[in-house]
Amino acid sequence: MDDIRFAVLGTGGIGRRTLEVSQHKDGLTAVAACDRNGVAVDHDGLDVDELLDATEGNIASGPQGGPGQSSGDEPRDSGPDEASGSTPATPTDDYASDGGAAAVEGGGVKQHGDQSGIVASEQGEPTETPIDDIIAESDAVDAVLLALPNLEHDFIPRVAERFAEADYEGVMIDVLKRSRVIGMLDDREGLLRESGITFVCGAGATPGFLTGAAALAAQSFVEVEAVEIWWGVGLKSGYEDNRGTVREDIAHLDGYDIETAREMSEDEIEALIDEHDGVLEFHDMEHADDVLLERAGICDAEDVHVGGVLDVRSDEKPTTTTVSVTGTTFDGETGTNTFELDDATSMEANVNGPALGYLKAGVRNNRAGHYGVFGPADLMPGF
Ligand SMILES: NC(=O)c1ccc[n+]([C@@H]2O[C@H](COP(=O)([O-])OP(=O)(O)OC[C@H]3O[C@@H](n4cnc5c(N)ncnc54)[C@H](O)[C@@H]3O)[C@@H](O)[C@H]2O)c1
């Protein structure tokens, strides 16, 4: 376990932090990274500090500029969007995969001069096919972490499929949020298994860290009645770098869906945030914690509720993140086990620490020959 070579797909708010956090973990060497416009590969290990410096305030989260604009790596012929029933944007509308940053000029892309994202790094090369370029190097990669946008629901499952079709053998891990995507990965399980891929899905904070916590908290019980996940995120200093995540969260608000959120301009997003004084509250979110707990046999998906509060104008968490699992013990008592995160731990710490922990768990499983699709709760004590 002291020699895991990994790649990061997407170096936005999450992917950059993944690289940074990996430097504080043993045995992880970042050997490849890409964003929509560029790729950096060094099998002896990327210079992560240089990459982070070059992409500081410059994360290519939107589509303008650079060769990736009509990239072969965009999702294609993906059919009707499940949330809205309408047809998603065409491949040339780059935001099909990551939101409507394209809707206003200059919106969503932060760049130094002409250099947007990874190509601003001396290790970066421009490319029109960033994901294919990583696939081409994947023989020498043990794990691939997907920090890609998920506004096009089948984007991540399709990326997984492409790795499998190229006979990649190793771990893939994502931090996606939406429940419905897990089924799309399950649909591809045969292909992933055949290739020798251990796919760990929904392995960020929620779903991910908190799903695992719920699975652990459930162990006191023989019957679980309810799982309540309530998260708080304060994002003032990280707001610019996490616009992709904020846009995806907006799709959970009443009156919005994935389609409307994807097509909002940056100005419209700002106006919405102003209307709420910078604080957005979410209830009954479609977070995959539900299906991930059900597929691990912990409880029914309908008994899992996820909500939370996002404050983009303060770094203080607006509410404490908790997971409460209510159930009945073998001897007839009813109780609630609660897991609470310290307010001092940031969203970035709670997504990327667990994501890299699950990545390592994935590698252990992969090396033991366990292939297929795993959720965070599958990597905890069984129920
Ligand atoms: N599970 C959790 O707890 C959790 C928490 C936060 C964020 N997330 C998820 O993490 C994901 C990433 O969020 P973010 O804030 O980093 O987004 P972001 O918009 O900041 O970054 C996305 C990155 O993907 C790259 N990209 C987009 N399309 C691409 C393509 N076709 N090929 C190659 N690269 C491409 C962009 O250039 C950018 O580097 C989102 O899906 C978000 O929902 C999950």
PDB file of N, CA and C in Angstrom, residues 257-307:
ATOM      1  N   ASP A 257     -34.121  22.421 -11.145  1.00  0.00           N
ATOM      2  CA  ASP A 257     -33.682  21.053 -11.390  1.00  0.00           C
ATOM      3  C   ASP A 257     -32.349  21.125 -12.116  1.00  0.00           C
ATOM      4  N   ILE A 258     -31.858  19.975 -12.491  1.00  0.00           N
ATOM      5  CA  ILE A 258     -30.530  19.893 -13.062  1.00  0.00           C
ATOM      6  C   ILE A 258     -30.423  20.713 -14.350  1.00  0.00           C
ATOM      7  N   GLU A 259     -31.520  20.703 -15.100  1.00  0.00           N
ATOM      8  CA  GLU A 259     -31.531  21.423 -16.380  1.00  0.00           C
ATOM      9  C   GLU A 259     -31.486  22.934 -16.153  1.00  0.00           C
ATOM     10  N   THR A 260     -32.340  23.429 -15.243  1.00  0.00           N
ATOM     11  CA  THR A 260     -32.370  24.881 -15.026  1.00  0.00           C
ATOM     12  C   THR A 260     -31.055  25.340 -14.402  1.00  0.00           C
ATOM     13  N   ALA A 261     -30.516  24.541 -13.497  1.00  0.00           N
ATOM     14  CA  ALA A 261     -29.255  24.934 -12.850  1.00  0.00           C
ATOM     15  C   ALA A 261     -28.125  24.982 -13.871  1.00  0.00           C
ATOM     16  N   ARG A 262     -28.142  24.032 -14.787  1.00  0.00           N
ATOM     17  CA  ARG A 262     -27.068  23.968 -15.783  1.00  0.00           C
ATOM     18  C   ARG A 262     -27.092  25.205 -16.670  1.00  0.00           C
ATOM     19  N   GLU A 263     -28.305  25.716 -16.932  1.00  0.00           N
ATOM     20  CA  GLU A 263     -28.400  26.804 -17.895  1.00  0.00           C
ATOM     21  C   GLU A 263     -28.371  28.185 -17.274  1.00  0.00           C
ATOM     22  N   MET A 264     -28.277  28.260 -15.956  1.00  0.00           N
ATOM     23  CA  MET A 264     -28.225  29.587 -15.323  1.00  0.00           C
ATOM     24  C   MET A 264     -26.905  30.279 -15.651  1.00  0.00           C
ATOM     25  N   SER A 265     -26.985  31.566 -15.894  1.00  0.00           N
ATOM     26  CA  SER A 265     -25.758  32.335 -16.090  1.00  0.00           C
ATOM     27  C   SER A 265     -25.144  32.604 -14.713  1.00  0.00           C
ATOM     28  N   GLU A 266     -23.903  33.024 -14.732  1.00  0.00           N
ATOM     29  CA  GLU A 266     -23.255  33.380 -13.459  1.00  0.00           C
ATOM     30  C   GLU A 266     -24.024  34.508 -12.775  1.00  0.00           C
ATOM     31  N   ASP A 267     -24.523  35.464 -13.569  1.00  0.00           N
ATOM     32  CA  ASP A 267     -25.275  36.594 -12.986  1.00  0.00           C
ATOM     33  C   ASP A 267     -26.545  36.092 -12.301  1.00  0.00           C
ATOM     34  N   GLU A 268     -27.210  35.133 -12.940  1.00  0.00           N
ATOM     35  CA  GLU A 268     -28.443  34.599 -12.340  1.00  0.00           C
ATOM     36  C   GLU A 268     -28.131  33.875 -11.028  1.00  0.00           C
ATOM     37  N   ILE A 269     -27.003  33.184 -11.022  1.00  0.00           N
ATOM     38  CA  ILE A 269     -26.613  32.492  -9.788  1.00  0.00           C
ATOM     39  C   ILE A 269     -26.324  33.518  -8.692  1.00  0.00           C
ATOM     40  N   GLU A 270     -25.612  34.576  -9.060  1.00  0.00           N
ATOM     41  CA  GLU A 270     -25.318  35.634  -8.082  1.00  0.00           C
ATOM     42  C   GLU A 270     -26.613  36.242  -7.546  1.00  0.00           C
ATOM     43  N   ALA A 271     -27.589  36.484  -8.452  1.00  0.00           N
ATOM     44  CA  ALA A 271     -28.859  37.098  -8.041  1.00  0.00           C
ATOM     45  C   ALA A 271     -29.586  36.169  -7.062  1.00  0.00           C
ATOM     46  N   LEU A 272     -29.573  34.883  -7.360  1.00  0.00           N
ATOM     47  CA  LEU A 272     -30.235  33.907  -6.476  1.00  0.00           C
ATOM     48  C   LEU A 272     -29.569  33.917  -5.093  1.00  0.00           C
ATOM     49  N   ILE A 273     -28.253  33.972  -5.116  1.00  0.00           N
ATOM     50  CA  ILE A 273     -27.514  33.970  -3.843  1.00  0.00           C
ATOM     51  C   ILE A 273     -27.811  35.252  -3.058  1.00  0.00           C
ATOM     52  N   ASP A 274     -27.889  36.379  -3.779  1.00  0.00           N
ATOM     53  CA  ASP A 274     -28.235  37.656  -3.122  1.00  0.00           C
ATOM     54  C   ASP A 274     -29.610  37.583  -2.460  1.00  0.00           C
ATOM     55  N   GLU A 275     -30.557  37.013  -3.223  1.00  0.00           N
ATOM     56  CA  GLU A 275     -31.931  36.881  -2.693  1.00  0.00           C
ATOM     57  C   GLU A 275     -31.947  36.136  -1.351  1.00  0.00           C
ATOM     58  N   HIS A 276     -31.032  35.199  -1.214  1.00  0.00           N
ATOM     59  CA  HIS A 276     -30.983  34.388   0.009  1.00  0.00           C
ATOM     60  C   HIS A 276     -29.927  34.894   0.984  1.00  0.00           C
ATOM     61  N   ASP A 277     -29.438  36.119   0.762  1.00  0.00           N
ATOM     62  CA  ASP A 277     -28.388  36.692   1.614  1.00  0.00           C
ATOM     63  C   ASP A 277     -27.194  35.753   1.771  1.00  0.00           C
ATOM     64  N   GLY A 278     -26.910  35.020   0.736  1.00  0.00           N
ATOM     65  CA  GLY A 278     -25.707  34.179   0.730  1.00  0.00           C
ATOM     66  C   GLY A 278     -25.882  32.830   1.403  1.00  0.00           C
ATOM     67  N   VAL A 279     -27.088  32.585   1.934  1.00  0.00           N
ATOM     68  CA  VAL A 279     -27.284  31.328   2.679  1.00  0.00           C
ATOM     69  C   VAL A 279     -28.380  30.496   2.002  1.00  0.00           C
ATOM     70  N   LEU A 280     -28.000  29.334   1.507  1.00  0.00           N
ATOM     71  CA  LEU A 280     -28.978  28.464   0.842  1.00  0.00           C
ATOM     72  C   LEU A 280     -29.258  27.256   1.734  1.00  0.00           C
ATOM     73  N   GLU A 281     -30.545  26.988   1.921  1.00  0.00           N
ATOM     74  CA  GLU A 281     -30.919  25.844   2.769  1.00  0.00           C
ATOM     75  C   GLU A 281     -31.597  24.780   1.901  1.00  0.00           C
ATOM     76  N   PHE A 282     -31.203  23.556   2.111  1.00  0.00           N
ATOM     77  CA  PHE A 282     -31.686  22.454   1.255  1.00  0.00           C
ATOM     78  C   PHE A 282     -32.380  21.388   2.098  1.00  0.00           C
ATOM     79  N   HIS A 283     -33.468  20.859   1.552  1.00  0.00           N
ATOM     80  CA  HIS A 283     -34.160  19.760   2.240  1.00  0.00           C
ATOM     81  C   HIS A 283     -34.423  18.642   1.245  1.00  0.00           C
ATOM     82  N   ASP A 284     -34.476  17.433   1.776  1.00  0.00           N
ATOM     83  CA  ASP A 284     -34.792  16.273   0.931  1.00  0.00           C
ATOM     84  C   ASP A 284     -33.997  16.275  -0.372  1.00  0.00           C
ATOM     85  N   MET A 285     -32.697  16.381  -0.236  1.00  0.00           N
ATOM     86  CA  MET A 285     -31.833  16.403  -1.415  1.00  0.00           C
ATOM     87  C   MET A 285     -31.731  15.006  -2.010  1.00  0.00           C
ATOM     88  N   GLU A 286     -31.584  14.965  -3.329  1.00  0.00           N
ATOM     89  CA  GLU A 286     -31.351  13.669  -3.962  1.00  0.00           C
ATOM     90  C   GLU A 286     -29.860  13.357  -3.837  1.00  0.00           C
ATOM     91  N   HIS A 287     -29.473  12.904  -2.656  1.00  0.00           N
ATOM     92  CA  HIS A 287     -28.082  12.535  -2.421  1.00  0.00           C
ATOM     93  C   HIS A 287     -28.012  11.024  -2.347  1.00  0.00           C
ATOM     94  N   ALA A 288     -26.984  10.463  -2.940  1.00  0.00           N
ATOM     95  CA  ALA A 288     -26.909   9.010  -3.103  1.00  0.00           C
ATOM     96  C   ALA A 288     -26.699   8.252  -1.792  1.00  0.00           C
ATOM     97  N   ASP A 289     -26.570   8.981  -0.670  1.00  0.00           N
ATOM     98  CA  ASP A 289     -26.486   8.271   0.615  1.00  0.00           C
ATOM     99  C   ASP A 289     -27.632   7.258   0.723  1.00  0.00           C
ATOM    100  N   ASP A 290     -28.810   7.643   0.199  1.00  0.00           N
ATOM    101  CA  ASP A 290     -29.975   6.757   0.337  1.00  0.00           C
ATOM    102  C   ASP A 290     -29.780   5.416  -0.384  1.00  0.00           C
ATOM    103  N   VAL A 291     -29.476   5.474  -1.686  1.00  0.00           N
ATOM    104  CA  VAL A 291     -29.334   4.197  -2.406  1.00  0.00           C
ATOM    105  C   VAL A 291     -28.076   3.440  -1.968  1.00  0.00           C
ATOM    106  N   LEU A 292     -27.069   4.194  -1.556  1.00  0.00           N
ATOM    107  CA  LEU A 292     -25.833   3.515  -1.131  1.00  0.00           C
ATOM    108  C   LEU A 292     -26.047   2.773   0.185  1.00  0.00           C
ATOM    109  N   LEU A 293     -26.882   3.330   1.071  1.00  0.00           N
ATOM    110  CA  LEU A 293     -27.182   2.614   2.322  1.00  0.00           C
ATOM    111  C   LEU A 293     -28.115   1.443   2.042  1.00  0.00           C
ATOM    112  N   GLU A 294     -29.055   1.621   1.114  1.00  0.00           N
ATOM    113  CA  GLU A 294     -29.968   0.518   0.798  1.00  0.00           C
ATOM    114  C   GLU A 294     -29.206  -0.644   0.145  1.00  0.00           C
ATOM    115  N   ARG A 295     -28.313  -0.313  -0.816  1.00  0.00           N
ATOM    116  CA  ARG A 295     -27.621  -1.423  -1.504  1.00  0.00           C
ATOM    117  C   ARG A 295     -26.659  -2.144  -0.568  1.00  0.00           C
ATOM    118  N   ALA A 296     -26.282  -1.497   0.571  1.00  0.00           N
ATOM    119  CA  ALA A 296     -25.437  -2.175   1.566  1.00  0.00           C
ATOM    120  C   ALA A 296     -26.289  -2.882   2.626  1.00  0.00           C
ATOM    121  N   GLY A 297     -27.620  -2.832   2.447  1.00  0.00           N
ATOM    122  CA  GLY A 297     -28.508  -3.567   3.345  1.00  0.00           C
ATOM    123  C   GLY A 297     -28.739  -2.899   4.695  1.00  0.00           C
ATOM    124  N   ILE A 298     -28.404  -1.608   4.821  1.00  0.00           N
ATOM    125  CA  ILE A 298     -28.541  -0.927   6.116  1.00  0.00           C
ATOM    126  C   ILE A 298     -29.989  -0.516   6.375  1.00  0.00           C
ATOM    127  N   CYS A 299     -30.632   0.056   5.389  1.00  0.00           N
ATOM    128  CA  CYS A 299     -32.020   0.508   5.561  1.00  0.00           C
ATOM    129  C   CYS A 299     -32.625   0.763   4.182  1.00  0.00           C
ATOM    130  N   ASP A 300     -33.906   1.107   4.160  1.00  0.00           N
ATOM    131  CA  ASP A 300     -34.525   1.455   2.877  1.00  0.00           C
ATOM    132  C   ASP A 300     -34.097   2.864   2.473  1.00  0.00           C
ATOM    133  N   ALA A 301     -33.946   3.057   1.186  1.00  0.00           N
ATOM    134  CA  ALA A 301     -33.539   4.387   0.690  1.00  0.00           C
ATOM    135  C   ALA A 301     -34.503   5.468   1.161  1.00  0.00           C
ATOM    136  N   GLU A 302     -35.794   5.126   1.222  1.00  0.00           N
ATOM    137  CA  GLU A 302     -36.789   6.155   1.577  1.00  0.00           C
ATOM    138  C   GLU A 302     -36.684   6.585   3.043  1.00  0.00           C
ATOM    139  N   ASP A 303     -35.946   5.854   3.837  1.00  0.00           N
ATOM    140  CA  ASP A 303     -35.773   6.242   5.245  1.00  0.00           C
ATOM    141  C   ASP A 303     -34.546   7.139   5.457  1.00  0.00           C
ATOM    142  N   VAL A 304     -33.886   7.498   4.374  1.00  0.00           N
ATOM    143  CA  VAL A 304     -32.696   8.353   4.475  1.00  0.00           C
ATOM    144  C   VAL A 304     -33.052   9.765   4.003  1.00  0.00           C
ATOM    145  N   HIS A 305     -32.746  10.760   4.823  1.00  0.00           N
ATOM    146  CA  HIS A 305     -33.038  12.147   4.448  1.00  0.00           C
ATOM    147  C   HIS A 305     -31.774  12.974   4.545  1.00  0.00           C
ATOM    148  N   VAL A 306     -31.540  13.754   3.495  1.00  0.00           N
ATOM    149  CA  VAL A 306     -30.330  14.589   3.467  1.00  0.00           C
ATOM    150  C   VAL A 306     -30.733  16.041   3.242  1.00  0.00           C
ATOM    151  N   GLY A 307     -30.189  16.915   4.040  1.00  0.00           N
ATOM    152  CA  GLY A 307     -30.390  18.354   3.852  1.00  0.00           C
ATOM    153  C   GLY A 307     -29.194  19.085   4.418  1.00  0.00           C
TER     154      GLY A 307
END
